Coordinates of C-alpha atoms and ligand atoms in Angstrom, one line a residue:
M1 CA -49.6 14.7 92.8
S2 CA -52.6 16.9 93.2
I3 CA -56.1 15.6 93.6
K4 CA -57.1 17.5 90.5
Y5 CA -54.5 15.6 88.5
I6 CA -55.7 12.3 89.8
W7 CA -59.3 12.9 89.0
R8 CA -58.5 14.3 85.6
H9 CA -56.5 11.3 84.9
L10 CA -59.3 9.0 86.1
L11 CA -61.8 11.0 84.0
C12 CA -59.7 10.4 80.9
L13 CA -59.4 6.7 81.7
M14 CA -63.1 6.5 82.1
K15 CA -63.8 8.1 78.7
M16 CA -61.5 5.5 77.2
F17 CA -63.3 2.7 78.9
I18 CA -66.7 4.0 77.9
L19 CA -65.6 4.1 74.3
I20 CA -64.3 0.5 74.6
F21 CA -67.5 -0.4 76.3
V22 CA -69.7 0.9 73.5
I23 CA -67.6 -1.1 71.0
L24 CA -68.0 -4.1 73.2
L25 CA -71.8 -3.7 73.4
Y26 CA -71.9 -3.5 69.7
Y27 CA -69.8 -6.7 69.4
N28 CA -72.0 -8.4 72.0
D29 CA -75.2 -7.6 70.0
R30 CA -73.7 -9.0 66.8
I31 CA -73.1 -12.2 68.6
K32 CA -76.5 -12.3 70.1
Q33 CA -78.1 -12.0 66.7
N34 CA -76.9 -15.5 66.0
K35 CA -79.8 -17.7 66.8
T36 CA -78.4 -21.1 67.4
L37 CA -77.4 -21.5 71.0
P38 CA -74.7 -24.2 70.8
L39 CA -72.7 -22.3 68.3
K40 CA -73.2 -19.1 70.3
L41 CA -71.7 -20.8 73.3
S42 CA -68.7 -22.3 71.7
C43 CA -67.9 -19.0 70.1
L44 CA -68.2 -17.1 73.4
N45 CA -66.5 -19.7 75.6
V46 CA -63.3 -19.8 73.6
N47 CA -62.6 -16.4 72.1
K48 CA -64.9 -13.9 73.8
T49 CA -63.9 -14.7 77.3
K50 CA -60.3 -13.9 76.4
Y51 CA -61.4 -10.7 74.7
E52 CA -63.5 -9.5 77.7
S53 CA -60.9 -10.2 80.3
E54 CA -58.8 -7.6 78.6
I55 CA -61.6 -5.1 78.7
S56 CA -62.9 -5.8 82.1
I57 CA -66.5 -4.8 82.8
F58 CA -65.6 -5.0 86.5
K59 CA -62.6 -2.6 86.1
L60 CA -64.8 -0.2 84.2
R61 CA -67.3 -0.3 87.1
L62 CA -64.5 0.2 89.7
N63 CA -63.4 3.3 87.8
Q64 CA -67.0 4.7 87.7
R65 CA -67.2 4.1 91.4
L66 CA -63.9 5.9 92.1
F67 CA -65.2 8.8 90.0
H68 CA -68.5 8.9 91.9
L69 CA -66.7 8.7 95.3
G70 CA -64.3 11.5 94.2
Q71 CA -67.3 13.7 93.8
R72 CA -69.1 12.7 97.0
F73 CA -66.0 13.1 99.1
S74 CA -64.4 15.9 97.1
H75 CA -64.0 18.0 100.3
I76 CA -61.6 15.5 101.9
N77 CA -58.0 16.6 101.8
I78 CA -56.5 13.7 100.0
N79 CA -53.1 15.4 99.7
K80 CA -52.9 15.5 103.5
L81 CA -53.7 11.7 103.7
L82 CA -51.0 11.0 101.1
H83 CA -48.5 13.2 102.9
I84 CA -49.1 11.5 106.3
Q85 CA -48.5 8.1 104.7
S86 CA -45.4 9.0 102.8
S87 CA -43.6 11.3 105.4
S88 CA -44.1 9.6 108.7
T89 CA -41.4 7.3 110.1
K90 CA -43.6 5.9 112.9
T91 CA -46.1 3.2 112.0
F92 CA -49.6 2.1 113.0
T93 CA -50.3 -1.4 111.9
Y94 CA -53.6 -3.3 111.6
F95 CA -52.2 -6.7 112.7
C96 CA -54.0 -10.0 112.2
S97 CA -52.0 -13.2 112.8
K98 CA -54.8 -15.4 114.4
F99 CA -58.5 -15.1 115.4
C100 CA -59.3 -11.6 114.2
G101 CA -62.8 -12.3 113.0
G102 CA -64.4 -12.9 109.6
W103 CA -64.1 -10.5 106.7
G104 CA -66.8 -8.2 108.0
D105 CA -65.0 -8.0 111.4
R106 CA -61.7 -7.4 109.8
L107 CA -63.0 -4.6 107.6
R108 CA -64.3 -2.9 110.7
G109 CA -60.9 -3.3 112.3
I110 CA -58.9 -2.2 109.3
T111 CA -60.9 1.0 108.6
S112 CA -60.9 1.9 112.3
A113 CA -57.1 1.4 112.4
Y114 CA -56.6 3.5 109.3
I115 CA -58.5 6.5 110.8
L116 CA -56.4 6.1 114.0
A117 CA -53.2 6.0 112.0
V118 CA -54.2 9.2 110.2
L119 CA -55.2 11.0 113.4
L120 CA -51.9 9.9 115.0
Q121 CA -50.1 11.0 111.8
R122 CA -48.4 7.6 111.4
R123 CA -47.7 5.5 108.4
F124 CA -50.5 2.9 108.1
V125 CA -49.6 -0.7 107.6
I126 CA -51.8 -3.8 107.1
D127 CA -50.2 -7.0 108.2
M128 CA -52.6 -9.9 107.6
Q129 CA -51.2 -13.3 106.9
Y130 CA -53.9 -15.3 108.5
P131 CA -55.0 -17.7 107.1
C132 CA -53.1 -16.5 104.1
N133 CA -51.5 -13.3 102.8
L134 CA -54.1 -10.6 102.1
T135 CA -52.0 -9.4 99.2
N136 CA -53.0 -12.5 97.2
F137 CA -56.4 -10.9 96.9
L138 CA -56.2 -7.2 97.6
L139 CA -53.5 -4.6 96.7
P140 CA -52.9 -1.1 97.9
N141 CA -54.8 1.5 95.9
L142 CA -54.1 5.1 96.7
I143 CA -51.7 4.6 99.6
D144 CA -49.2 1.8 100.0
W145 CA -50.0 0.0 103.2
K146 CA -47.7 -3.0 102.7
P147 CA -45.3 -3.8 105.5
I148 CA -41.8 -2.6 104.5
Y149 CA -39.7 -4.6 106.9
R150 CA -40.2 -6.9 109.9
I151 CA -40.2 -4.2 112.6
H152 CA -40.8 -6.2 115.8
Q153 CA -37.2 -6.6 116.7
Q154 CA -35.2 -3.5 116.2
K155 CA -37.4 -0.7 117.4
N156 CA -39.6 0.2 120.3
S157 CA -43.0 -1.5 119.6
L158 CA -46.3 -1.8 121.3
K159 CA -48.6 -4.7 120.7
L160 CA -52.2 -4.0 121.4
D161 CA -54.9 -6.7 120.9
I162 CA -58.2 -5.4 122.1
M163 CA -60.3 -8.3 120.8
Y164 CA -60.1 -10.6 123.7
S165 CA -58.4 -8.7 126.4
K166 CA -59.4 -7.2 129.7
Y167 CA -57.8 -3.9 129.0
A168 CA -60.0 -3.2 125.9
D169 CA -62.3 -0.9 127.8
K170 CA -59.5 1.1 129.1
V171 CA -57.9 1.5 125.7
I172 CA -61.2 2.6 124.2
S173 CA -61.8 5.1 126.9
H174 CA -58.3 6.6 126.2
M175 CA -59.4 6.8 122.5
A176 CA -62.4 8.8 123.4
T177 CA -60.9 11.4 125.7
D178 CA -57.1 11.4 126.0
N179 CA -54.1 12.6 124.0
L180 CA -53.1 9.3 122.4
T181 CA -50.2 11.0 120.6
Q182 CA -48.7 11.7 124.0
I183 CA -49.6 8.3 125.5
W184 CA -47.9 6.4 122.6
L185 CA -45.1 9.0 122.0
N186 CA -42.3 6.6 122.8
Y187 CA -43.4 3.8 120.5
D188 CA -42.1 3.8 116.9
N189 CA -44.4 1.0 115.8
I190 CA -47.8 0.1 117.1
F191 CA -49.4 -3.2 116.2
F192 CA -53.1 -3.0 116.7
T193 CA -55.8 -5.8 116.6
T194 CA -59.5 -5.1 116.8
N195 CA -62.8 -5.8 115.2
N196 CA -64.5 -2.8 116.8
D197 CA -66.0 0.2 115.2
L198 CA -63.8 3.0 116.7
I199 CA -64.2 5.6 114.1
S200 CA -67.0 7.7 115.6
I201 CA -65.3 7.4 119.0
V202 CA -61.9 8.7 117.9
L203 CA -63.3 11.4 115.7
K204 CA -65.0 12.9 118.7
N205 CA -61.7 13.0 120.7
P206 CA -61.0 16.7 121.3
F207 CA -57.2 16.1 121.0
F208 CA -57.7 15.2 117.3
K209 CA -59.8 18.3 116.5
L210 CA -57.0 20.1 114.5
I211 CA -55.9 17.1 112.4
K212 CA -59.6 16.2 111.8
S213 CA -60.3 19.7 110.4
Q214 CA -57.2 19.6 108.3
I215 CA -58.4 16.5 106.6
N216 CA -61.8 18.1 106.5
I217 CA -63.9 15.2 107.7
Q218 CA -67.4 16.7 108.3
S219 CA -69.2 16.0 111.6
N220 CA -72.2 14.5 109.9
E221 CA -70.0 11.9 108.2
S222 CA -67.8 11.0 111.2
T223 CA -69.1 7.4 111.3
Q224 CA -67.8 4.1 109.9
Q225 CA -71.1 3.7 108.0
E226 CA -70.6 7.0 106.1
L227 CA -66.8 6.7 105.6
F228 CA -66.6 3.1 104.6
P229 CA -67.2 3.3 100.9
F230 CA -64.5 6.0 100.6
L231 CA -62.0 4.2 102.9
F232 CA -62.4 0.8 101.3
E233 CA -61.8 2.1 97.7
F234 CA -59.0 4.4 99.0
L235 CA -57.2 1.5 100.5
F236 CA -57.9 -1.4 98.2
K237 CA -58.0 -2.7 94.7
P238 CA -58.6 -6.3 93.7
T239 CA -55.9 -8.6 92.3
S240 CA -56.3 -10.0 88.8
I241 CA -57.6 -13.4 90.1
I242 CA -60.5 -11.5 91.8
I243 CA -61.1 -9.4 88.7
N244 CA -61.4 -12.4 86.5
K245 CA -63.8 -14.1 88.9
I246 CA -66.1 -11.1 88.8
D247 CA -65.9 -10.6 85.1
E248 CA -67.0 -14.2 84.6
L249 CA -70.2 -13.4 86.4
F250 CA -70.8 -10.3 84.5
L251 CA -70.3 -12.2 81.2
K252 CA -72.7 -14.9 82.2
S253 CA -75.4 -12.4 83.3
S254 CA -75.1 -10.5 80.0
L255 CA -75.7 -13.7 78.1
Y256 CA -79.0 -15.0 79.4
F257 CA -80.6 -12.8 82.0
N258 CA -79.5 -9.4 81.2
Q259 CA -81.9 -6.9 82.9
S260 CA -80.6 -6.6 86.4
I261 CA -78.9 -8.6 89.2
I262 CA -80.7 -9.7 92.3
C263 CA -78.3 -10.8 95.1
M264 CA -78.9 -13.0 98.1
H265 CA -76.5 -13.4 101.0
I266 CA -77.7 -16.4 103.0
R267 CA -76.0 -16.9 106.3
I268 CA -77.5 -19.5 108.6
G269 CA -74.5 -20.1 111.0
Q270 CA -73.3 -23.5 112.1
S271 CA -74.1 -26.0 109.4
L272 CA -72.7 -29.2 108.0
T273 CA -70.4 -27.0 105.8
L274 CA -69.0 -24.9 108.7
R275 CA -69.1 -27.0 111.8
N276 CA -67.0 -24.6 113.8
D277 CA -69.2 -21.6 113.0
K278 CA -71.3 -19.9 115.7
K279 CA -75.0 -20.6 115.9
L280 CA -77.4 -17.9 114.7
P281 CA -81.0 -17.8 115.9
F282 CA -84.1 -17.2 113.8
R283 CA -82.6 -18.2 110.4
Q284 CA -84.5 -21.5 109.8
A285 CA -86.9 -20.0 107.4
I286 CA -84.5 -17.6 105.6
V287 CA -84.2 -19.6 102.4
H288 CA -87.9 -20.2 102.1
D289 CA -88.7 -16.5 102.8
M290 CA -86.1 -15.1 100.4
L291 CA -87.2 -17.4 97.6
E292 CA -90.8 -16.6 98.1
F293 CA -90.1 -12.9 98.2
I294 CA -88.1 -13.0 95.0
D295 CA -90.6 -15.1 93.2
K296 CA -93.7 -13.1 94.3
N297 CA -92.5 -9.5 94.9
L298 CA -89.7 -9.1 92.4
T299 CA -91.3 -10.1 89.2
D300 CA -88.6 -9.2 86.7
S301 CA -88.1 -12.6 85.1
Y302 CA -85.0 -11.4 83.2
S303 CA -83.0 -10.8 86.3
S304 CA -80.0 -12.9 87.1
I305 CA -79.9 -14.2 90.6
F306 CA -76.6 -14.2 92.5
V307 CA -76.2 -16.3 95.7
T308 CA -73.5 -16.5 98.3
S309 CA -74.2 -18.8 101.3
D310 CA -72.4 -20.5 104.2
S311 CA -73.9 -23.9 103.2
Y312 CA -73.3 -26.1 100.2
Q313 CA -76.7 -27.6 100.7
I314 CA -78.4 -24.2 100.4
Q315 CA -76.4 -23.3 97.4
Q316 CA -77.4 -26.5 95.7
D317 CA -81.1 -26.0 96.5
I318 CA -81.0 -22.6 95.0
Y319 CA -79.4 -23.8 91.9
K320 CA -82.2 -26.4 91.6
H321 CA -84.8 -23.7 92.1
Y322 CA -83.5 -21.2 89.5
G323 CA -81.5 -23.3 87.1
N324 CA -77.9 -23.0 85.9
N325 CA -78.5 -20.3 83.4
R326 CA -80.2 -17.8 85.7
L327 CA -78.1 -18.4 88.8
L328 CA -74.7 -16.7 89.4
S329 CA -72.2 -17.8 92.1
V330 CA -68.5 -17.7 92.6
S331 CA -67.0 -21.2 92.4
G332 CA -64.8 -22.5 95.1
P333 CA -64.9 -23.9 98.7
I334 CA -67.0 -22.3 101.3
I335 CA -64.9 -21.3 104.3
H336 CA -65.1 -19.0 107.3
I337 CA -61.7 -17.2 107.3
D338 CA -61.6 -17.1 111.1
R339 CA -63.5 -20.1 112.4
L340 CA -61.6 -22.8 110.6
N341 CA -59.6 -25.8 111.4
T342 CA -56.2 -25.0 109.9
K343 CA -55.0 -28.5 110.6
M344 CA -57.9 -30.0 108.6
E345 CA -58.0 -27.6 105.6
S346 CA -55.3 -27.7 103.0
N347 CA -53.5 -24.5 102.1
E348 CA -55.1 -24.8 98.7
T349 CA -58.6 -24.9 100.1
L350 CA -57.8 -21.8 102.3
Y351 CA -56.5 -20.0 99.3
H352 CA -59.4 -20.7 97.1
G353 CA -61.9 -20.2 99.9
F354 CA -60.4 -16.7 100.6
V355 CA -60.6 -15.9 96.8
K356 CA -64.3 -16.8 97.0
V357 CA -64.8 -14.6 100.1
I358 CA -63.3 -11.5 98.5
S359 CA -65.0 -12.1 95.2
D360 CA -68.4 -12.6 96.8
F361 CA -67.7 -9.4 98.8
Y362 CA -67.0 -7.4 95.6
F363 CA -69.9 -8.8 93.7
L364 CA -72.4 -8.0 96.4
G365 CA -71.4 -4.3 95.8
E366 CA -72.6 -4.6 92.2
C367 CA -76.2 -5.8 92.8
D368 CA -79.3 -3.9 91.6
T369 CA -81.3 -5.6 94.4
L370 CA -79.7 -6.9 97.6
L371 CA -81.3 -9.3 100.1
R372 CA -79.2 -9.9 103.2
P373 CA -79.3 -11.0 106.7
R374 CA -77.9 -9.2 109.7
S375 CA -74.2 -9.6 108.9
G376 CA -71.1 -7.5 108.9
F377 CA -69.9 -9.1 105.7
S378 CA -72.9 -8.1 103.5
E379 CA -73.4 -4.9 105.4
W380 CA -70.0 -3.5 104.3
A381 CA -70.4 -5.1 100.8
G382 CA -73.8 -3.3 100.5
R383 CA -72.3 0.0 101.5
R384 CA -70.2 -0.2 98.4
R385 CA -73.3 -0.1 96.1
L386 CA -73.5 3.2 94.3
K387 CA -77.2 3.5 95.4
E388 CA -76.8 2.1 98.8
Y389 CA -80.5 2.1 99.8
S390 CA -82.0 1.2 96.4
N391 CA -83.8 -2.1 96.5
L392 CA -82.3 -3.1 99.8
Y393 CA -84.0 -5.8 101.9
I394 CA -82.9 -7.1 105.3
Y395 CA -83.9 -10.4 106.7
C396 CA -84.9 -10.2 110.3
R397 CA -87.5 -12.9 111.1
G398 CA -89.0 -11.9 107.7
I399 CA -88.1 -9.6 104.8
H400 CA -88.0 -5.8 105.5
R401 CA -87.3 -3.0 103.0
V402 CA -84.7 -0.6 104.1
T403 CA -85.0 2.9 102.6
S404 CA -82.5 5.0 104.6
S405 CA -79.9 5.1 107.4
K406 CA -82.7 5.8 109.8
W407 CA -84.2 2.2 109.5
R408 CA -84.0 0.1 112.7
R409 CA -84.5 -3.6 112.7
P410 CA -87.7 -4.8 114.3
Y411 CA -86.0 -7.4 116.6
N412 CA -82.7 -7.1 118.4
L413 CA -82.0 -10.8 117.9
C414 CA -82.3 -12.0 114.3
Ligands
NAG501 C1 -60.6 -18.8 68.5 O1 -59.2 -18.4 68.5 C2 -58.4 -19.4 68.0 C3 -56.9 -18.9 68.2 O2 -56.8 -17.8 69.0 C4 -58.7 -19.8 66.6 O3 -57.9 -20.8 66.1 C5 -60.1 -20.2 66.5 O4 -60.5 -20.4 65.2 C6 -61.1 -19.1 67.1 N1 -62.4 -19.7 67.2 C7 -63.5 -19.0 66.7 C8 -64.8 -19.7 66.9 O5 -63.4 -17.9 66.2
NAG502 C1 -46.7 -13.5 103.2 O1 -45.9 -12.7 102.5 C2 -44.7 -12.2 103.1 C3 -44.0 -11.3 102.3 O2 -44.1 -11.6 100.9 C4 -43.9 -13.5 103.5 O3 -42.7 -13.1 104.2 C5 -44.7 -14.4 104.4 O4 -44.1 -15.5 104.7 C6 -46.0 -14.7 103.7 N1 -46.9 -15.4 104.7 C7 -47.6 -16.5 104.4 C8 -48.4 -17.1 105.5 O5 -47.6 -17.0 103.3
NAG503 C1 -50.7 15.9 122.5 O1 -49.5 15.4 122.8 C2 -48.5 15.7 121.8 C3 -47.2 15.1 122.2 O2 -46.8 15.4 123.5 C4 -48.3 17.2 121.7 O3 -47.4 17.6 120.7 C5 -49.7 17.8 121.3 O4 -49.6 19.2 121.3 C6 -50.8 17.4 122.3 N1 -52.1 17.7 121.7 C7 -52.8 18.6 122.3 C8 -54.1 19.0 121.5 O5 -52.6 19.1 123.4
NAG504 C1 -73.6 16.7 105.6 O1 -74.0 18.0 105.5 C2 -73.7 18.6 104.3 C3 -74.1 20.1 104.3 O2 -73.9 20.6 105.6 C4 -74.5 17.9 103.2 O3 -74.2 18.5 102.0 C5 -74.2 16.5 103.2 O4 -75.0 15.8 102.2 C6 -74.3 15.8 104.6 N1 -73.8 14.5 104.5 C7 -74.4 13.4 105.0 C8 -73.7 12.1 104.9 O5 -75.5 13.5 105.5
NAG505 C1 -81.8 -8.9 77.1 O1 -82.1 -10.1 76.4 C2 -83.4 -10.1 75.7 C3 -83.6 -11.5 75.2 O2 -82.4 -12.0 74.6 C4 -83.4 -9.0 74.7 O3 -84.7 -9.0 74.0 C5 -83.2 -7.7 75.4 O4 -83.1 -6.6 74.4 C6 -81.9 -7.7 76.2 N1 -81.8 -6.5 77.0 C7 -80.7 -5.8 77.2 C8 -80.8 -4.6 78.1 O5 -79.6 -6.1 76.7
NAG506 C1 -49.4 -24.1 104.6 O1 -48.9 -22.8 104.8 C2 -48.3 -22.5 106.1 C3 -48.0 -21.1 106.2 O2 -47.4 -20.6 105.0 C4 -47.0 -23.4 106.1 O3 -46.4 -23.2 107.4 C5 -47.4 -24.8 106.0 O4 -46.3 -25.6 105.9 C6 -48.2 -25.0 104.7 N1 -48.7 -26.4 104.7 C7 -48.7 -27.2 103.6 C8 -49.2 -28.5 103.8 O5 -48.1 -26.8 102.6
NAG507 C1 -94.4 -8.5 99.1 O1 -95.6 -8.5 98.5 C2 -96.7 -8.8 99.5 C3 -98.0 -8.9 98.7 O2 -98.1 -7.9 97.8 C4 -96.8 -7.6 100.4 O3 -97.8 -7.8 101.4 C5 -95.4 -7.5 101.2 O4 -95.4 -6.4 102.0 C6 -94.3 -7.4 100.2 N1 -93.0 -7.5 100.9 C7 -92.1 -6.5 101.0 C8 -91.0 -6.7 101.9 O5 -92.2 -5.4 100.4

């Protein structure tokens, strides 16, 4: 399959979606003309929800994003990436069976592992079953990274967990300067666990120069920050349970507060909701500061407000502040996918909690305005926004506007 073919196909799909979208807008307007609210609701609740889940606004936006990324990264040799994945018999697996960090950490690990797999010209696999199977929430998009068989036993394997080990520094120094292909030549399958950003390190390794130029990764984009939006969409697409969650939010925001979406990620660390979580300093005033900022500086009173937080109490307080109609949030239990007590939580809670984590992650990529603390989770989510630096605010002992990649936070700890 040529890249031209893929993009032409996508373009065609997009045109179709746009047509449907226009019809939908028209339909939407007709309903809105009906003045009596209760009738409006009963109409929409029953039959419109069904109608819209078939024509998913979220899927439409995912396609627009793919199209946009296809242009921005049009120089990347996708055929080469597809070829490596389909032709190699050796594998390189991102492996997570316990304690591999929260979703932000895991994304750092997964994207690093993928670039390593490509440079080593091995088939990339994601094996993440902790605390439940990743494939419940995310599916392969352009390459199939699902494990084919349980490989541990038969073949010559190497397990490398550099998250908590003493040899991490040594492995990382190999990655920077040595011929890893040679070092790992005798291993058919490599299982790799990390939450590090290794992308800029391995892309500078002189032994990978040739393959890097074949894939055509430019030197000014050889960082995790630059490549993330491409890598995430290249690897993943959401399952229908996630798509439906997000479409519910789009539907609600189109009903009442339709101008734009302001998003808040509020992470305070160890709270009554997440007792096993780590403590985070300088977050006591985050809720107060964010609300004050939204109410005073962002005066668009027709904006919906989306919130995701690590505390039920905060979520409740914010609902009280903005009211049910204006506030958007993904329903479900609040969990930290790594720092949890698997003996205490039921499998159902873990499952629904994970659904919420992935849905929150996707929705943060759809915001017109994003307020976030220092956090891997919302950093990666924010990098998915089509205009990454448009209306972006970071909380670091106060609210700061971020306008480009050159921004540095005013305090190290915050
Ligand atoms: C909604 O759909 C059901 C069956 O699909 C139909 O019986 C019902 O009358 C519809 N309601 C409205 C308000 O159109
Ligand atoms: C995840 O899925 C795989 C393959 O479908 C299955 O073998 C495994 O038991 C599942 N793991 C969990 C924790 O459910
Ligand atoms: C690295 O090692 C592999 C395997 O021995 C070899 O084929 C390759 O040529 C080496 N790369 C470079 C740039 O020397
Ligand atoms: C990298 O440089 C090229 C031109 O040399 C430019 O078009 C592109 O926008 C730059 N990319 C980034 C991420 O700065
Ligand atoms: C949003 O809703 C208001 C009030 O219902 C309406 O006047 C306005 O035209 C709508 N704007 C858009 C962009 O749909
Ligand atoms: C929860 O899932 C794990 C892994 O699939 C399984 O071993 C365990 O028995 C399940 N617990 C319950 C209560 O179903
Ligand atoms: C919010 O508005 C106040 C008063 O106009 C201003 O001093 C402050 O700099 C604004 N905050 C940000 C982060 O732009």
